[in-house]
XYZ file of C-alpha atoms in Angstrom:
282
model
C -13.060 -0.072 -14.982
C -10.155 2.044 -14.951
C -7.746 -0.953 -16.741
C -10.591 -0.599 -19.490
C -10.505 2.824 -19.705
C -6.795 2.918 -19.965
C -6.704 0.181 -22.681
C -9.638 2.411 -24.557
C -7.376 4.807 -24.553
C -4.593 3.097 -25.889
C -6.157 1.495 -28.765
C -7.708 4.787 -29.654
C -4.323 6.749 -29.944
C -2.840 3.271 -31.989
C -5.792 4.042 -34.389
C -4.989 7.667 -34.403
C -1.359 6.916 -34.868
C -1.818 3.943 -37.359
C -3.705 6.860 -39.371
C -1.633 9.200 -39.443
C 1.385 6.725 -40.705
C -1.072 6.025 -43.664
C -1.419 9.334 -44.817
C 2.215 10.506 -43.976
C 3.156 7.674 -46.155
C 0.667 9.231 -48.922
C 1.766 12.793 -48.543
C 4.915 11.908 -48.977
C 4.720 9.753 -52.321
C 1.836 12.781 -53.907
C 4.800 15.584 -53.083
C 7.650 13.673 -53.842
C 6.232 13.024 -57.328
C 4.569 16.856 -57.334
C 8.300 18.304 -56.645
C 10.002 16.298 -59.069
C 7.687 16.001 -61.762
C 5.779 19.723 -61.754
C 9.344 21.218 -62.623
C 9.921 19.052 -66.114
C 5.849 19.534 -66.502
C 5.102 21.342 -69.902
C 2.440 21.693 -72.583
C 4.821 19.603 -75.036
C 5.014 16.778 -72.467
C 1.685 15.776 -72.844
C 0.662 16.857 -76.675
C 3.657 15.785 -78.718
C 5.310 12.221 -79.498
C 8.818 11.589 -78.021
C 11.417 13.454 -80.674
C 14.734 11.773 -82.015
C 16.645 13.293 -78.913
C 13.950 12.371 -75.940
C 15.616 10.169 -74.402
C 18.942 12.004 -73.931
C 17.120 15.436 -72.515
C 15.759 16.473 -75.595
C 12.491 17.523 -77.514
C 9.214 15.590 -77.735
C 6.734 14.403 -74.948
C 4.948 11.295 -73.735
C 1.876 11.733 -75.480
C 2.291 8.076 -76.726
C 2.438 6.659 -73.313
C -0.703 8.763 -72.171
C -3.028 7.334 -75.342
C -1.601 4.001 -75.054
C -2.348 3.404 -71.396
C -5.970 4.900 -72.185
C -6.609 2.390 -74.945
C -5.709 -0.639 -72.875
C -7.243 0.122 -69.518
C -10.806 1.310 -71.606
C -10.690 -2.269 -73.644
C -9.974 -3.924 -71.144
C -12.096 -2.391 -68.671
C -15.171 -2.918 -71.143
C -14.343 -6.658 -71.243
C -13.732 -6.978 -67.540
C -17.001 -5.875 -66.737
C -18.496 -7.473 -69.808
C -17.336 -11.305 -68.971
C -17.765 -10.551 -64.757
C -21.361 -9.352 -64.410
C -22.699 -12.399 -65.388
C -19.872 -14.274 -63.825
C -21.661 -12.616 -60.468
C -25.177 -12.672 -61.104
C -24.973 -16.302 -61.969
C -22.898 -16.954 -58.792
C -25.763 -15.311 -56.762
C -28.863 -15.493 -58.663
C -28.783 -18.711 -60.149
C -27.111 -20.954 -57.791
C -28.045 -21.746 -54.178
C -26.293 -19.765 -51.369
C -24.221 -23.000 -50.166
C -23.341 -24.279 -53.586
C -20.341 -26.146 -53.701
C -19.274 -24.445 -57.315
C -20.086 -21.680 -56.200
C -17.633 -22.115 -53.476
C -14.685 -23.456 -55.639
C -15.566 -20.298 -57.872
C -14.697 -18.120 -55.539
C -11.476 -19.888 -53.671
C -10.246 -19.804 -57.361
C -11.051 -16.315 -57.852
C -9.073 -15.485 -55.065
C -6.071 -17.353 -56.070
C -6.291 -15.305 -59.253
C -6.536 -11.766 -57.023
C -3.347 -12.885 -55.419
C -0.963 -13.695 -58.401
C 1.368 -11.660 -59.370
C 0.978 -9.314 -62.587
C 4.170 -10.344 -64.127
C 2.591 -14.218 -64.191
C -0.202 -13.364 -65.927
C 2.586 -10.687 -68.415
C 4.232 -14.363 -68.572
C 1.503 -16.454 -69.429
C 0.302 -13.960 -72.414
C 3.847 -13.945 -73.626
C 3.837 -17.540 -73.564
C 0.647 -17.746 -75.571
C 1.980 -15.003 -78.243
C 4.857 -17.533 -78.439
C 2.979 -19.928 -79.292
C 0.367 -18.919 -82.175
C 2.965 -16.566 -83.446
C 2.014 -13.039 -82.106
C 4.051 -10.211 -81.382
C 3.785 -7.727 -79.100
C 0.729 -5.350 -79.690
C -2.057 -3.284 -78.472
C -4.415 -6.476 -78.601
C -2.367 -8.373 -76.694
C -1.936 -5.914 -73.594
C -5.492 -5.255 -73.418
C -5.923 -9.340 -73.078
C -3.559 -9.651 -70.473
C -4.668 -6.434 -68.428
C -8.225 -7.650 -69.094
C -6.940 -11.026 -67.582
C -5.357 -9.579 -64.611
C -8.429 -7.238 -63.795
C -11.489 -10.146 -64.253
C -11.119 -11.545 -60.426
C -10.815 -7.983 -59.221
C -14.149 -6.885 -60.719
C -15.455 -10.427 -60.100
C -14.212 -10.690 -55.988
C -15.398 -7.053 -55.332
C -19.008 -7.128 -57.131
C -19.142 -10.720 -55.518
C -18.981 -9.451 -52.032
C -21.518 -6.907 -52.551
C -24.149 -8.833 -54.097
C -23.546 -11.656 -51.472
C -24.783 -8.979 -49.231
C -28.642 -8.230 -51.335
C -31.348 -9.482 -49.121
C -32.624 -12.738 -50.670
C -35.973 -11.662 -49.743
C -35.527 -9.621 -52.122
C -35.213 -12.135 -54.849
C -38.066 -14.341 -53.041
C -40.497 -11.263 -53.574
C -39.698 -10.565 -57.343
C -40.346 -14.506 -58.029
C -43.386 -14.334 -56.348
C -44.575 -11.767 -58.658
C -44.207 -13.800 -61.332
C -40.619 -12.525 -62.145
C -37.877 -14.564 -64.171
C -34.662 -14.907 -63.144
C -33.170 -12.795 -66.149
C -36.314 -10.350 -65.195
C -35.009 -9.935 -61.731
C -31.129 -9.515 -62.790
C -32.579 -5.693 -63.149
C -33.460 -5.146 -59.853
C -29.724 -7.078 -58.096
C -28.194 -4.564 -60.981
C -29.863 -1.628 -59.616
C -29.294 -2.555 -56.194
C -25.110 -3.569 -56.475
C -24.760 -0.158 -59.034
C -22.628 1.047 -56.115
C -20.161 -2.246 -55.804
C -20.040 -2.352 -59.796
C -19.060 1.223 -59.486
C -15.513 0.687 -56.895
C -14.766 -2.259 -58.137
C -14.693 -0.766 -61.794
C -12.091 2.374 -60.169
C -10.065 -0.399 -58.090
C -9.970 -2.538 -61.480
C -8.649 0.786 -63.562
C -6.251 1.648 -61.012
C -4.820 -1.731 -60.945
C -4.786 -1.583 -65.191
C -3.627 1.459 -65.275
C -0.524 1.017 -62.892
C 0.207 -2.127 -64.400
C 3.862 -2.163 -65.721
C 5.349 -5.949 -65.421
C 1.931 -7.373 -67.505
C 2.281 -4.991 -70.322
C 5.849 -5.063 -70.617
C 5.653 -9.091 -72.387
C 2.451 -8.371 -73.734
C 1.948 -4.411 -75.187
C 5.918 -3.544 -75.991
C 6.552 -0.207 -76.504
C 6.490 2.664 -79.110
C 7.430 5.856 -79.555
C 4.215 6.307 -81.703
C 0.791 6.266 -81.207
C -1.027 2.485 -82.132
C -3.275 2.624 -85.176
C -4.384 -1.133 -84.976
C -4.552 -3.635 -82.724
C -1.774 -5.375 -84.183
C 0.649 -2.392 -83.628
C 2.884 -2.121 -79.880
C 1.602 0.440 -77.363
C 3.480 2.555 -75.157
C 2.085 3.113 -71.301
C 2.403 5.651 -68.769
C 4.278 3.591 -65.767
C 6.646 1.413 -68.906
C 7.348 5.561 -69.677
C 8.063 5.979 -66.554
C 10.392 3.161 -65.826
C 12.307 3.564 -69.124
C 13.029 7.107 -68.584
C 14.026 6.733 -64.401
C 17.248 4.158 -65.624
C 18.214 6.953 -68.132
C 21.505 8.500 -66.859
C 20.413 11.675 -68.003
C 19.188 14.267 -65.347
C 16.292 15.261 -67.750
C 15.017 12.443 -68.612
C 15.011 11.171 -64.875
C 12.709 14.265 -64.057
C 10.134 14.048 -67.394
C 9.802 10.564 -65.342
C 8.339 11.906 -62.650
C 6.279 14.063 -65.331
C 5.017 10.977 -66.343
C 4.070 9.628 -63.005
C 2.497 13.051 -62.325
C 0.187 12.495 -65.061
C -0.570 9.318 -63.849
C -1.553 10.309 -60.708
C -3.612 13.223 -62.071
C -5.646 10.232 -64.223
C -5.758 8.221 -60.808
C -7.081 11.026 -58.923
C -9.700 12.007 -61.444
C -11.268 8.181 -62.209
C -11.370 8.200 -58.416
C -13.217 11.328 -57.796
C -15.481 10.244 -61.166
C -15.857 6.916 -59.011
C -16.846 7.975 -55.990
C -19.139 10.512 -57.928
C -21.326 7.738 -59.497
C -21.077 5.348 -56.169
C -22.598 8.214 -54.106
C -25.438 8.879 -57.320
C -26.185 5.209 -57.537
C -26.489 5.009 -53.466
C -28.831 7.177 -53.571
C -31.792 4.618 -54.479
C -30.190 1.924 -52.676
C -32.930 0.118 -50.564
C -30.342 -2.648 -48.758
């Protein structure tokens, strides 16, 4: 009893410890970007386009970079969840539990969570190559849209694996159709539609090497889809190599803002996960 106790113990205060690493390791990252970034922080950073002299310490903002990541992650966002909803219901409405494509779906979903962004920035590039296209807004928001479909796909998947097919066997009973009872596995996986949607836009929105082949970059605001868009973290990689002191901290500026978008989709998230769980009956 007492060996138990003691190895209680110790896997407690590993826990504890393990914890505390996690957040240290946050805390850190939040102030180092707070301290650098909150200095070189001003009104003109985020409402003005970057001036002749920006990038050597002078005038403008990155009000480009700002719009241009919000265009990409909404479009693409909107056709993530557009193409995987009834990627998922059909995986767990209108096949059997056990089906075999089912099953090769989702290993190959998986292998698509796992790869790389800069492979999929690499494949779109490869594809503009080939019909012709330069870089442009349309063209990031297919690639990000690429690179977030298994995300919203694997994490709406894993909740709706989890609805009581009871559930479904009741609503047939009724007389129900299968598109009829799609309403009540919607209402029921809200919550799991809602995370995955904030872990999708924080993977979009963070997304540098995809965008880089794909979106370009400009130092004004897209008008078309045709036209290059600038983003928040290529903004923020562009201006950390610059030599300059001041451009190094509008950088972390940059990333500030980005974490200020971050925090509030997050908070938004959690906001409509904890409305939506609400009338959860699982």
């Amino acid at each position: 009893m007492k060996a138990k106790f003691i190895e209680e113990k110790a896997v407690k205060v590993f826990m504890v410890a393990a914890m505390l690493m996690v957040f240290g390791f946050v805390l850190s990252i939040v102030w180092t970007i707070v301290e650098k970034g909150w200095g070189a922080m001003s009104w003109d950073m985020v409402t003005k386009l970057p001036g002749g002299g920006f990038y050597i310490g002078k005038e403008g903002g990155f009000l480009n970079a700002i719009v241009g990541s919000l265009y990409i992650v909404g479009a693409s966002t909107m056709l993530g969840l557009i193409i995987s909803i009834p990627v998922v219901f059909y995986l767990n409405v209108y096949l059997k539990r056990n089906s075999k494509l089912g099953y090769v779906a989702r290993l190959a979903y998986d292998i698509l969570f796992g790869i790389p962004s800069i492979v999929y920035g690499a494949f779109g590039f490869t594809i503009m190559i080939y019909f012709g296209l330069k870089t442009s807004l349309l063209g990031g928001i297919i690639v990000v849209t690429l690179l977030i479909i298994p995300i919203f796909i694997r994490s709406m998947d894993e909740v709706a694996r989890q609805f009581p097919r009871d559930i479904l066997e009741a609503a047939y009973s009724l007389g129900a159709t299968r598109f009829e009872t799609l309403k009540v596995v919607l209402r029921q996986i809200a919550p799991g539609i809602a995370t995955a949607t904030l872990l999708s836009i924080g993977r979009a929105i963070g997304d540098a090497a995809g965008v880089m082949f794909t979106a370009g970059y400009t130092d004004s605001i897209p008008t078309s889809l045709s036209q290059p868009a600038a983003t928040l973290p290529l903004a923020v990689f562009f201006q950390i190599s610059s030599p300059v002191r001041e451009v190094q901290q509008r950088a972390y500026a940059a990333a500030l803002v980005l974490t200020l978008i971050v925090l509030v989709l997050s908070l938004a998230g959690r906001f409509i996960t904890n409305r939506f769980s609400k009338n959860k009956i699982l």
